[in-house]
CSV table of C-alpha atoms and ligand atoms in Angstrom, one decimal:
chain,number,residue,atom,x,y,z
A,1,MET,CA,254.0,1.4,34.7
A,2,HIS,CA,256.7,3.3,36.4
A,3,VAL,CA,255.8,5.6,39.2
A,4,ASP,CA,258.4,7.9,40.6
A,5,GLY,CA,259.2,7.2,44.2
A,6,THR,CA,258.6,10.8,45.4
A,7,GLU,CA,255.3,10.9,43.5
A,8,LYS,CA,254.2,7.7,45.2
A,9,LYS,CA,255.1,9.2,48.6
A,10,TRP,CA,253.0,12.3,47.9
A,11,PHE,CA,250.2,10.1,46.5
A,12,ILE,CA,250.0,8.2,49.8
A,13,LEU,CA,250.5,11.3,51.9
A,14,SER,CA,247.6,13.2,50.3
A,15,PHE,CA,245.3,10.3,50.9
A,16,LEU,CA,246.3,10.0,54.5
A,17,MET,CA,245.8,13.8,54.9
A,18,ALA,CA,242.3,13.6,53.5
A,19,PHE,CA,241.4,10.7,55.8
A,20,ALA,CA,242.9,12.4,58.8
A,21,MET,CA,240.8,15.5,58.1
A,22,MET,CA,237.6,13.4,57.7
A,23,GLY,CA,238.5,11.7,61.0
A,24,ILE,CA,238.9,15.1,62.8
A,25,LEU,CA,235.6,16.4,61.4
A,26,ALA,CA,233.8,13.2,62.5
A,27,ALA,CA,235.4,13.2,66.0
A,28,TYR,CA,234.5,16.9,66.4
A,29,ALA,CA,230.9,16.4,65.3
A,30,ILE,CA,230.4,13.4,67.6
A,31,ASN,CA,232.1,15.1,70.5
A,32,LYS,CA,230.2,18.4,70.2
A,33,ASN,CA,226.9,16.6,69.2
A,34,ILE,CA,226.7,18.4,65.9
A,35,HIS,CA,224.4,16.7,63.4
A,36,PRO,CA,222.3,17.7,60.4
A,37,PRO,CA,218.7,17.9,61.5
A,38,SER,CA,217.0,15.0,59.8
A,39,ASN,CA,213.3,14.9,59.7
A,40,VAL,CA,211.1,14.2,56.7
A,41,GLU,CA,207.6,15.1,57.4
A,42,VAL,CA,205.4,17.0,55.0
A,43,ILE,CA,202.8,19.6,55.8
A,44,ASP,CA,200.7,22.0,53.7
A,45,SER,CA,202.2,25.4,54.3
A,46,THR,CA,199.2,27.3,52.9
A,47,THR,CA,196.8,25.9,55.6
A,48,LEU,CA,199.2,25.9,58.6
A,49,HIS,CA,196.7,28.0,60.5
A,50,LEU,CA,194.1,25.2,60.1
A,51,SER,CA,196.4,22.4,61.1
A,52,LYS,CA,196.1,20.9,64.6
A,53,GLU,CA,199.7,21.4,65.5
A,54,PHE,CA,200.6,24.7,63.9
A,55,ASN,CA,197.5,26.8,64.4
A,56,GLU,CA,198.0,30.0,66.3
A,57,ASP,CA,196.6,28.8,69.7
A,58,ASN,CA,199.0,25.8,69.8
A,59,LEU,CA,202.2,27.7,69.2
A,60,GLY,CA,204.7,28.1,72.0
A,61,VAL,CA,206.4,26.2,74.7
A,62,LYS,CA,204.9,23.2,76.5
A,63,GLN,CA,206.1,20.7,79.1
A,64,GLU,CA,205.8,17.0,78.4
A,65,PRO,CA,204.8,14.6,81.1
A,66,ASP,CA,208.5,13.3,81.3
A,67,GLY,CA,209.7,16.9,82.0
A,68,SER,CA,211.1,17.5,78.6
A,69,VAL,CA,210.0,20.5,76.6
A,70,ARG,CA,208.3,20.9,73.3
A,71,VAL,CA,208.3,24.1,71.3
A,72,THR,CA,206.0,24.7,68.3
A,73,MET,CA,207.0,27.5,66.0
A,74,VAL,CA,205.9,29.0,62.8
A,75,ALA,CA,208.4,30.9,60.6
A,76,ALA,CA,206.7,33.5,58.4
A,77,ARG,CA,207.9,36.7,56.7
A,78,TYR,CA,209.3,38.4,58.8
A,79,GLY,CA,209.4,36.7,62.2
A,80,PHE,CA,209.4,33.5,64.2
A,81,PHE,CA,206.2,33.0,66.2
A,82,PRO,CA,206.2,33.1,69.1
A,83,HIS,CA,208.6,36.0,69.2
A,84,ASN,CA,210.0,35.0,72.6
A,85,MET,CA,210.6,31.5,73.7
A,86,LYS,CA,211.5,30.6,77.2
A,87,VAL,CA,213.1,27.2,77.9
A,88,PRO,CA,214.7,25.6,80.9
A,89,VAL,CA,218.5,25.0,81.0
A,90,ASN,CA,220.0,21.5,80.6
A,91,THR,CA,216.6,20.0,79.6
A,92,PRO,CA,215.8,18.0,76.5
A,93,VAL,CA,214.0,20.4,74.1
A,94,LYS,CA,212.2,19.3,71.0
A,95,ILE,CA,211.6,22.2,68.6
A,96,ARG,CA,209.2,21.8,65.7
A,97,LEU,CA,209.0,24.5,63.1
A,98,ALA,CA,207.0,25.0,59.9
A,99,SER,CA,207.1,27.8,57.4
A,100,ALA,CA,203.9,29.6,56.4
A,101,ASP,CA,205.4,31.0,53.2
A,102,VAL,CA,209.0,30.8,51.8
A,103,LEU,CA,212.3,29.2,52.8
A,104,HIS,CA,213.7,30.4,56.1
A,105,GLY,CA,216.5,29.2,58.4
A,106,ILE,CA,216.9,29.6,62.1
A,107,HIS,CA,220.0,29.5,64.2
A,108,THR,CA,221.3,30.5,67.6
A,109,GLU,CA,225.0,31.0,68.0
A,110,TYR,CA,227.0,28.8,70.4
A,111,THR,CA,224.3,26.2,70.4
A,112,ASN,CA,223.5,23.4,67.9
A,113,PHE,CA,220.1,24.8,67.2
A,114,ASN,CA,220.4,25.4,63.5
A,115,THR,CA,218.0,24.3,60.8
A,116,MET,CA,216.5,25.3,57.5
A,117,VAL,CA,212.7,25.8,57.5
A,118,VAL,CA,211.6,24.5,54.1
A,119,PRO,CA,208.0,25.3,53.2
A,120,GLY,CA,206.0,22.0,52.9
A,121,TYR,CA,208.1,20.3,55.6
A,122,VAL,CA,208.2,20.2,59.3
A,123,SER,CA,211.7,20.9,60.7
A,124,GLU,CA,212.6,19.2,64.0
A,125,VAL,CA,215.5,19.9,66.2
A,126,ASN,CA,216.2,18.0,69.4
A,127,THR,CA,218.7,19.7,71.6
A,128,GLU,CA,219.6,20.9,75.1
A,129,PHE,CA,220.6,24.4,76.0
A,130,PRO,CA,223.6,24.2,78.4
A,131,LYS,CA,223.9,28.0,79.2
A,132,LYS,CA,221.4,30.4,80.8
A,133,GLY,CA,220.9,33.7,79.1
A,134,THR,CA,219.1,35.6,76.4
A,135,PHE,CA,220.1,34.7,72.8
A,136,PRO,CA,218.9,35.9,69.5
A,137,MET,CA,217.6,33.4,67.0
A,138,PHE,CA,218.3,34.7,63.5
A,139,CYS,CA,216.9,33.9,60.1
A,140,ASN,CA,219.8,32.7,58.0
A,141,GLU,CA,218.2,32.1,54.6
A,142,TYR,CA,217.4,35.1,52.5
A,143,CYS,CA,213.6,35.3,52.5
A,144,GLY,CA,212.9,38.8,51.3
A,145,LEU,CA,213.3,42.5,52.0
A,146,GLY,CA,212.7,42.0,55.7
A,147,HIS,CA,215.1,39.2,56.1
A,148,ASP,CA,217.6,41.3,58.1
A,149,TYR,CA,214.9,42.0,60.7
A,150,MET,CA,213.7,38.5,61.0
A,151,TRP,CA,214.7,37.2,64.4
A,152,SER,CA,213.3,36.1,67.7
A,153,GLN,CA,214.5,35.8,71.2
A,154,LEU,CA,215.5,32.7,73.1
A,155,ASN,CA,215.5,32.8,76.9
A,156,VAL,CA,217.3,30.0,78.6
A,157,VAL,CA,216.3,30.1,82.3
A,158,SER,CA,216.8,28.0,85.4
A,159,LYS,CA,214.4,25.0,85.9
A,160,GLU,CA,212.8,26.8,88.8
A,161,GLU,CA,212.1,29.9,86.8
A,162,PHE,CA,210.7,27.9,84.0
A,163,GLU,CA,208.2,26.1,86.4
A,164,THR,CA,207.1,29.5,87.7
A,165,TYR,CA,206.7,30.8,84.1
A,166,LEU,CA,204.5,27.7,83.2
A,167,ALA,CA,202.4,28.1,86.3
A,168,GLU,CA,201.8,31.7,85.5
A,169,SER,CA,201.0,31.2,81.9
A,170,LYS,CA,198.5,28.5,82.9
A,171,LYS,CA,196.8,31.0,85.3
A,172,GLY,CA,196.6,33.5,82.4
A,173,GLU,CA,194.7,31.0,80.3
A,174,GLN,CA,191.9,30.6,82.8
B,201,CUA,CU1,213.3,34.5,57.1
B,201,CUA,CU2,215.3,35.3,56.1
C-alpha cells in the first residue's frame, strides 16, 4: 500500500499532538490535585431523616480526633443543609453529602470541591481549602424551578477561629 510522504508525516504528527494534550491534561490534574470524586456507597434517599448519619441532628461540621474535619450535608430542593459551613484553612476536610430528593451538584469556584449529588448515593469529597474567605457553594445540576436560588455559604477561617467556633457551638448544645 502506498502512503504519501506528507500524509504519513501528518498522520504521525496528529497522534503526537493527541498524546501531548493527554499528557498536559494529566500533568495539570496531578499538579492541581483535580480528580473525579469516586465513592460508591448507596443510601435510601427517601429515609435520609431516619438514617444515623444524615438525620437533621447530625448535619454540620465536626472535628475528628486527628484534627481533620468532617462535614455532613444534605442537598434538597432548594438548599444545602446546613446553609452555612465553617471549616478551618489548610486542614483535611471530608465532606459527605446525600440528596433527599433529586439530582443536585455542588461546587465552589477556585477550589476542587465539586461533585454531583445523586439520589441514592453518598457523595464524598476529600479536600483542603487553602484560602481564607467566604465562598458561595452553588448547585450546578438543574433540579427544578428553585435551582437558581440553591446555594449555601462556605466560610474558610483560621484554625484558631475554628477552635473558638467549635467550643462555642458545644456550649450552645448544653
Ligand atoms: Cu439543586 Cu440545582
